[in-house]
Amino acid sequence: MKLAEALALRADASRRVEQLRARVIGNARHQEGETPSEDPVALLAEADGVLDSLETLIRRINRTNSTVAVAPEGTLTDALARRDVLRLRHALLTGAADAAAGRGGARQLRSELKMLTELPVAELRARADVLAREIRELDMRIQRTNWEADLLED
């Protein structure tokens, strides 16, 4: 199985657990004299099985991520960490640029004090654009690796 397939299975299992959780909660209590529409004990047992499978899958994914190489970042784990930090850095720069440009602020009337910026908006946006390109390129390398790498056994 390819790593990308395992990632899709992980997402499906996570959604399944959330659906089962909602169904358990919805059927955990009922009025006296009535029966719940579904057996919450059976739903919990089903959720336990899905969670056990999910744990095994996550272990295999993590093991694979820590051994598969993605040039020039190092391992897939290194590349994922790099991508996470690039996304945070991009959000910081775009947020700072938006705030400095006055986006999301109150309207300024002539009688109000003039607002000045301490940040170079154009420079921040240019840096954010460079980061966005780096994120896209790294994400493509990660996705390619996900489809090329075989998932390691447990």
PDB file of C-alpha atoms in Angstrom:
ATOM      1  CA  MET A   1       0.000   0.000   0.000  1.00  0.00           C
ATOM      2  CA  LYS A   2       1.268   3.475  -0.843  1.00  0.00           C
ATOM      3  CA  LEU A   3       1.595   6.110   1.861  1.00  0.00           C
ATOM      4  CA  ALA A   4      -1.013   8.306   0.143  1.00  0.00           C
ATOM      5  CA  GLU A   5      -3.541   5.460   0.340  1.00  0.00           C
ATOM      6  CA  ALA A   6      -2.809   5.048   4.044  1.00  0.00           C
ATOM      7  CA  LEU A   7      -3.339   8.773   4.579  1.00  0.00           C
ATOM      8  CA  ALA A   8      -6.740   8.535   2.897  1.00  0.00           C
ATOM      9  CA  LEU A   9      -7.633   5.545   5.075  1.00  0.00           C
ATOM     10  CA  ARG A  10      -6.553   7.494   8.165  1.00  0.00           C
ATOM     11  CA  ALA A  11      -8.829  10.383   7.217  1.00  0.00           C
ATOM     12  CA  ASP A  12     -11.739   7.986   6.602  1.00  0.00           C
ATOM     13  CA  ALA A  13     -11.179   6.240   9.940  1.00  0.00           C
ATOM     14  CA  SER A  14     -11.038   9.570  11.771  1.00  0.00           C
ATOM     15  CA  ARG A  15     -14.334  10.636  10.178  1.00  0.00           C
ATOM     16  CA  ARG A  16     -15.864   7.261  11.058  1.00  0.00           C
ATOM     17  CA  VAL A  17     -14.835   7.607  14.707  1.00  0.00           C
ATOM     18  CA  GLU A  18     -16.372  11.079  14.844  1.00  0.00           C
ATOM     19  CA  GLN A  19     -19.632   9.793  13.326  1.00  0.00           C
ATOM     20  CA  LEU A  20     -19.754   6.910  15.803  1.00  0.00           C
ATOM     21  CA  ARG A  21     -19.024   9.291  18.674  1.00  0.00           C
ATOM     22  CA  ALA A  22     -21.962  11.489  17.668  1.00  0.00           C
ATOM     23  CA  ARG A  23     -24.241   8.446  17.390  1.00  0.00           C
ATOM     24  CA  VAL A  24     -23.156   7.133  20.808  1.00  0.00           C
ATOM     25  CA  ILE A  25     -23.846  10.522  22.394  1.00  0.00           C
ATOM     26  CA  GLY A  26     -27.209  10.746  20.646  1.00  0.00           C
ATOM     27  CA  ASN A  27     -28.264   7.338  21.943  1.00  0.00           C
ATOM     28  CA  ALA A  28     -26.634   7.331  25.383  1.00  0.00           C
ATOM     29  CA  ARG A  29     -29.844   8.431  27.127  1.00  0.00           C
ATOM     30  CA  HIS A  30     -33.494   7.941  26.368  1.00  0.00           C
ATOM     31  CA  GLN A  31     -36.829   8.434  28.039  1.00  0.00           C
ATOM     32  CA  GLU A  32     -38.214   5.741  30.263  1.00  0.00           C
ATOM     33  CA  GLY A  33     -40.408   3.357  28.320  1.00  0.00           C
ATOM     34  CA  GLU A  34     -38.695   4.063  25.005  1.00  0.00           C
ATOM     35  CA  THR A  35     -35.698   2.465  23.379  1.00  0.00           C
ATOM     36  CA  PRO A  36     -32.846   4.298  21.705  1.00  0.00           C
ATOM     37  CA  SER A  37     -32.781   4.157  17.924  1.00  0.00           C
ATOM     38  CA  GLU A  38     -29.346   2.472  18.063  1.00  0.00           C
ATOM     39  CA  ASP A  39     -27.528   0.400  20.659  1.00  0.00           C
ATOM     40  CA  PRO A  40     -24.884   2.705  22.176  1.00  0.00           C
ATOM     41  CA  VAL A  41     -22.941  -0.268  23.601  1.00  0.00           C
ATOM     42  CA  ALA A  42     -22.602  -1.785  20.124  1.00  0.00           C
ATOM     43  CA  LEU A  43     -21.648   1.614  18.708  1.00  0.00           C
ATOM     44  CA  LEU A  44     -18.920   1.969  21.362  1.00  0.00           C
ATOM     45  CA  ALA A  45     -17.594  -1.491  20.506  1.00  0.00           C
ATOM     46  CA  GLU A  46     -17.530  -0.592  16.815  1.00  0.00           C
ATOM     47  CA  ALA A  47     -15.724   2.666  17.613  1.00  0.00           C
ATOM     48  CA  ASP A  48     -13.149   0.750  19.668  1.00  0.00           C
ATOM     49  CA  GLY A  49     -12.410  -1.479  16.685  1.00  0.00           C
ATOM     50  CA  VAL A  50     -12.032   1.479  14.345  1.00  0.00           C
ATOM     51  CA  LEU A  51      -9.775   3.232  16.875  1.00  0.00           C
ATOM     52  CA  ASP A  52      -7.553   0.152  17.211  1.00  0.00           C
ATOM     53  CA  SER A  53      -7.152   0.020  13.437  1.00  0.00           C
ATOM     54  CA  LEU A  54      -6.537   3.756  13.333  1.00  0.00           C
ATOM     55  CA  GLU A  55      -3.774   3.491  15.934  1.00  0.00           C
ATOM     56  CA  THR A  56      -2.002   0.806  13.912  1.00  0.00           C
ATOM     57  CA  LEU A  57      -2.336   2.855  10.749  1.00  0.00           C
ATOM     58  CA  ILE A  58      -0.995   6.008  12.425  1.00  0.00           C
ATOM     59  CA  ARG A  59       1.998   4.091  13.771  1.00  0.00           C
ATOM     60  CA  ARG A  60       2.803   2.789  10.286  1.00  0.00           C
ATOM     61  CA  ILE A  61       2.383   6.246   8.741  1.00  0.00           C
ATOM     62  CA  ASN A  62       4.628   7.844  11.363  1.00  0.00           C
ATOM     63  CA  ARG A  63       7.256   5.118  10.956  1.00  0.00           C
ATOM     64  CA  THR A  64       7.181   5.596   7.186  1.00  0.00           C
ATOM     65  CA  ASN A  65       7.361   9.400   7.494  1.00  0.00           C
ATOM     66  CA  SER A  66      10.438   9.139   9.689  1.00  0.00           C
ATOM     67  CA  THR A  67      12.366   6.958   7.231  1.00  0.00           C
ATOM     68  CA  VAL A  68      11.365   8.132   3.735  1.00  0.00           C
ATOM     69  CA  ALA A  69      13.610  10.834   2.263  1.00  0.00           C
ATOM     70  CA  VAL A  70      12.365  14.050   0.666  1.00  0.00           C
ATOM     71  CA  ALA A  71      15.187  16.059  -0.878  1.00  0.00           C
ATOM     72  CA  PRO A  72      16.478  18.494   0.259  1.00  0.00           C
ATOM     73  CA  GLU A  73      14.484  18.603   3.526  1.00  0.00           C
ATOM     74  CA  GLY A  74      15.607  15.221   4.866  1.00  0.00           C
ATOM     75  CA  THR A  75      12.889  12.807   5.915  1.00  0.00           C
ATOM     76  CA  LEU A  76       9.208  13.195   5.214  1.00  0.00           C
ATOM     77  CA  THR A  77       8.785  14.093   8.897  1.00  0.00           C
ATOM     78  CA  ASP A  78      11.306  16.913   8.418  1.00  0.00           C
ATOM     79  CA  ALA A  79       9.450  18.118   5.322  1.00  0.00           C
ATOM     80  CA  LEU A  80       6.109  18.106   7.155  1.00  0.00           C
ATOM     81  CA  ALA A  81       7.606  20.123  10.015  1.00  0.00           C
ATOM     82  CA  ARG A  82       9.095  22.561   7.505  1.00  0.00           C
ATOM     83  CA  ARG A  83       5.731  22.944   5.746  1.00  0.00           C
ATOM     84  CA  ASP A  84       3.924  23.568   9.056  1.00  0.00           C
ATOM     85  CA  VAL A  85       6.399  26.308   9.999  1.00  0.00           C
ATOM     86  CA  LEU A  86       6.251  27.870   6.527  1.00  0.00           C
ATOM     87  CA  ARG A  87       2.450  28.029   6.806  1.00  0.00           C
ATOM     88  CA  LEU A  88       2.681  29.673  10.237  1.00  0.00           C
ATOM     89  CA  ARG A  89       5.280  32.149   8.953  1.00  0.00           C
ATOM     90  CA  HIS A  90       3.072  32.941   5.925  1.00  0.00           C
ATOM     91  CA  ALA A  91       0.038  33.520   8.166  1.00  0.00           C
ATOM     92  CA  LEU A  92       2.104  35.801  10.405  1.00  0.00           C
ATOM     93  CA  LEU A  93       3.341  37.908   7.487  1.00  0.00           C
ATOM     94  CA  THR A  94      -0.044  38.196   5.774  1.00  0.00           C
ATOM     95  CA  GLY A  95      -1.731  39.039   9.078  1.00  0.00           C
ATOM     96  CA  ALA A  96       0.878  41.691   9.832  1.00  0.00           C
ATOM     97  CA  ALA A  97       0.545  43.154   6.317  1.00  0.00           C
ATOM     98  CA  ASP A  98      -3.251  43.219   6.568  1.00  0.00           C
ATOM     99  CA  ALA A  99      -3.116  44.916   9.973  1.00  0.00           C
ATOM    100  CA  ALA A 100      -0.564  47.472   8.771  1.00  0.00           C
ATOM    101  CA  ALA A 101      -2.666  48.207   5.691  1.00  0.00           C
ATOM    102  CA  GLY A 102      -5.668  48.843   7.919  1.00  0.00           C
ATOM    103  CA  ARG A 103      -7.760  45.884   6.850  1.00  0.00           C
ATOM    104  CA  GLY A 104     -10.445  44.820   9.253  1.00  0.00           C
ATOM    105  CA  GLY A 105     -10.203  48.037  11.248  1.00  0.00           C
ATOM    106  CA  ALA A 106     -12.793  50.664  11.929  1.00  0.00           C
ATOM    107  CA  ARG A 107     -13.572  53.410   9.425  1.00  0.00           C
ATOM    108  CA  GLN A 108     -11.535  56.539   9.836  1.00  0.00           C
ATOM    109  CA  LEU A 109     -13.356  59.847   9.866  1.00  0.00           C
ATOM    110  CA  ARG A 110     -11.660  63.192   9.214  1.00  0.00           C
ATOM    111  CA  SER A 111     -12.142  64.149  12.852  1.00  0.00           C
ATOM    112  CA  GLU A 112     -10.303  61.071  14.110  1.00  0.00           C
ATOM    113  CA  LEU A 113      -6.585  60.776  14.667  1.00  0.00           C
ATOM    114  CA  LYS A 114      -4.588  59.645  11.692  1.00  0.00           C
ATOM    115  CA  MET A 115      -3.400  56.027  11.903  1.00  0.00           C
ATOM    116  CA  LEU A 116       0.197  55.297  10.913  1.00  0.00           C
ATOM    117  CA  THR A 117       1.829  51.975  10.162  1.00  0.00           C
ATOM    118  CA  GLU A 118       5.104  50.732  11.574  1.00  0.00           C
ATOM    119  CA  LEU A 119       5.461  47.915   9.056  1.00  0.00           C
ATOM    120  CA  PRO A 120       6.477  47.919   5.366  1.00  0.00           C
ATOM    121  CA  VAL A 121       3.344  46.422   3.809  1.00  0.00           C
ATOM    122  CA  ALA A 122       4.756  45.876   0.310  1.00  0.00           C
ATOM    123  CA  GLU A 123       7.843  44.136   1.688  1.00  0.00           C
ATOM    124  CA  LEU A 124       5.728  41.905   3.943  1.00  0.00           C
ATOM    125  CA  ARG A 125       3.479  40.930   1.029  1.00  0.00           C
ATOM    126  CA  ALA A 126       6.517  40.174  -1.159  1.00  0.00           C
ATOM    127  CA  ARG A 127       7.978  37.939   1.563  1.00  0.00           C
ATOM    128  CA  ALA A 128       4.590  36.247   1.964  1.00  0.00           C
ATOM    129  CA  ASP A 129       4.472  35.600  -1.794  1.00  0.00           C
ATOM    130  CA  VAL A 130       7.904  33.943  -1.668  1.00  0.00           C
ATOM    131  CA  LEU A 131       6.758  31.788   1.253  1.00  0.00           C
ATOM    132  CA  ALA A 132       3.550  30.830  -0.575  1.00  0.00           C
ATOM    133  CA  ARG A 133       5.640  29.610  -3.525  1.00  0.00           C
ATOM    134  CA  GLU A 134       7.926  27.652  -1.182  1.00  0.00           C
ATOM    135  CA  ILE A 135       4.882  26.065   0.474  1.00  0.00           C
ATOM    136  CA  ARG A 136       3.428  25.029  -2.896  1.00  0.00           C
ATOM    137  CA  GLU A 137       6.716  23.545  -4.067  1.00  0.00           C
ATOM    138  CA  LEU A 138       7.277  21.680  -0.810  1.00  0.00           C
ATOM    139  CA  ASP A 139       3.700  20.433  -0.793  1.00  0.00           C
ATOM    140  CA  MET A 140       4.182  19.038  -4.305  1.00  0.00           C
ATOM    141  CA  ARG A 141       7.330  17.177  -3.181  1.00  0.00           C
ATOM    142  CA  ILE A 142       5.453  15.809  -0.176  1.00  0.00           C
ATOM    143  CA  GLN A 143       2.499  14.680  -2.303  1.00  0.00           C
ATOM    144  CA  ARG A 144       4.801  13.053  -4.862  1.00  0.00           C
ATOM    145  CA  THR A 145       6.585  11.215  -2.052  1.00  0.00           C
ATOM    146  CA  ASN A 146       3.247  10.094  -0.584  1.00  0.00           C
ATOM    147  CA  TRP A 147       2.355   8.414  -3.877  1.00  0.00           C
ATOM    148  CA  GLU A 148       5.807   6.918  -4.426  1.00  0.00           C
ATOM    149  CA  ALA A 149       6.585   5.608  -0.930  1.00  0.00           C
ATOM    150  CA  ASP A 150       5.352   2.248   0.264  1.00  0.00           C
ATOM    151  CA  LEU A 151       3.837   2.153   3.738  1.00  0.00           C
ATOM    152  CA  LEU A 152       6.109   0.304   6.163  1.00  0.00           C
ATOM    153  CA  GLU A 153       4.801  -2.781   7.911  1.00  0.00           C
ATOM    154  CA  ASP A 154       3.870  -2.746  11.558  1.00  0.00           C
TER     155      ASP A 154
END
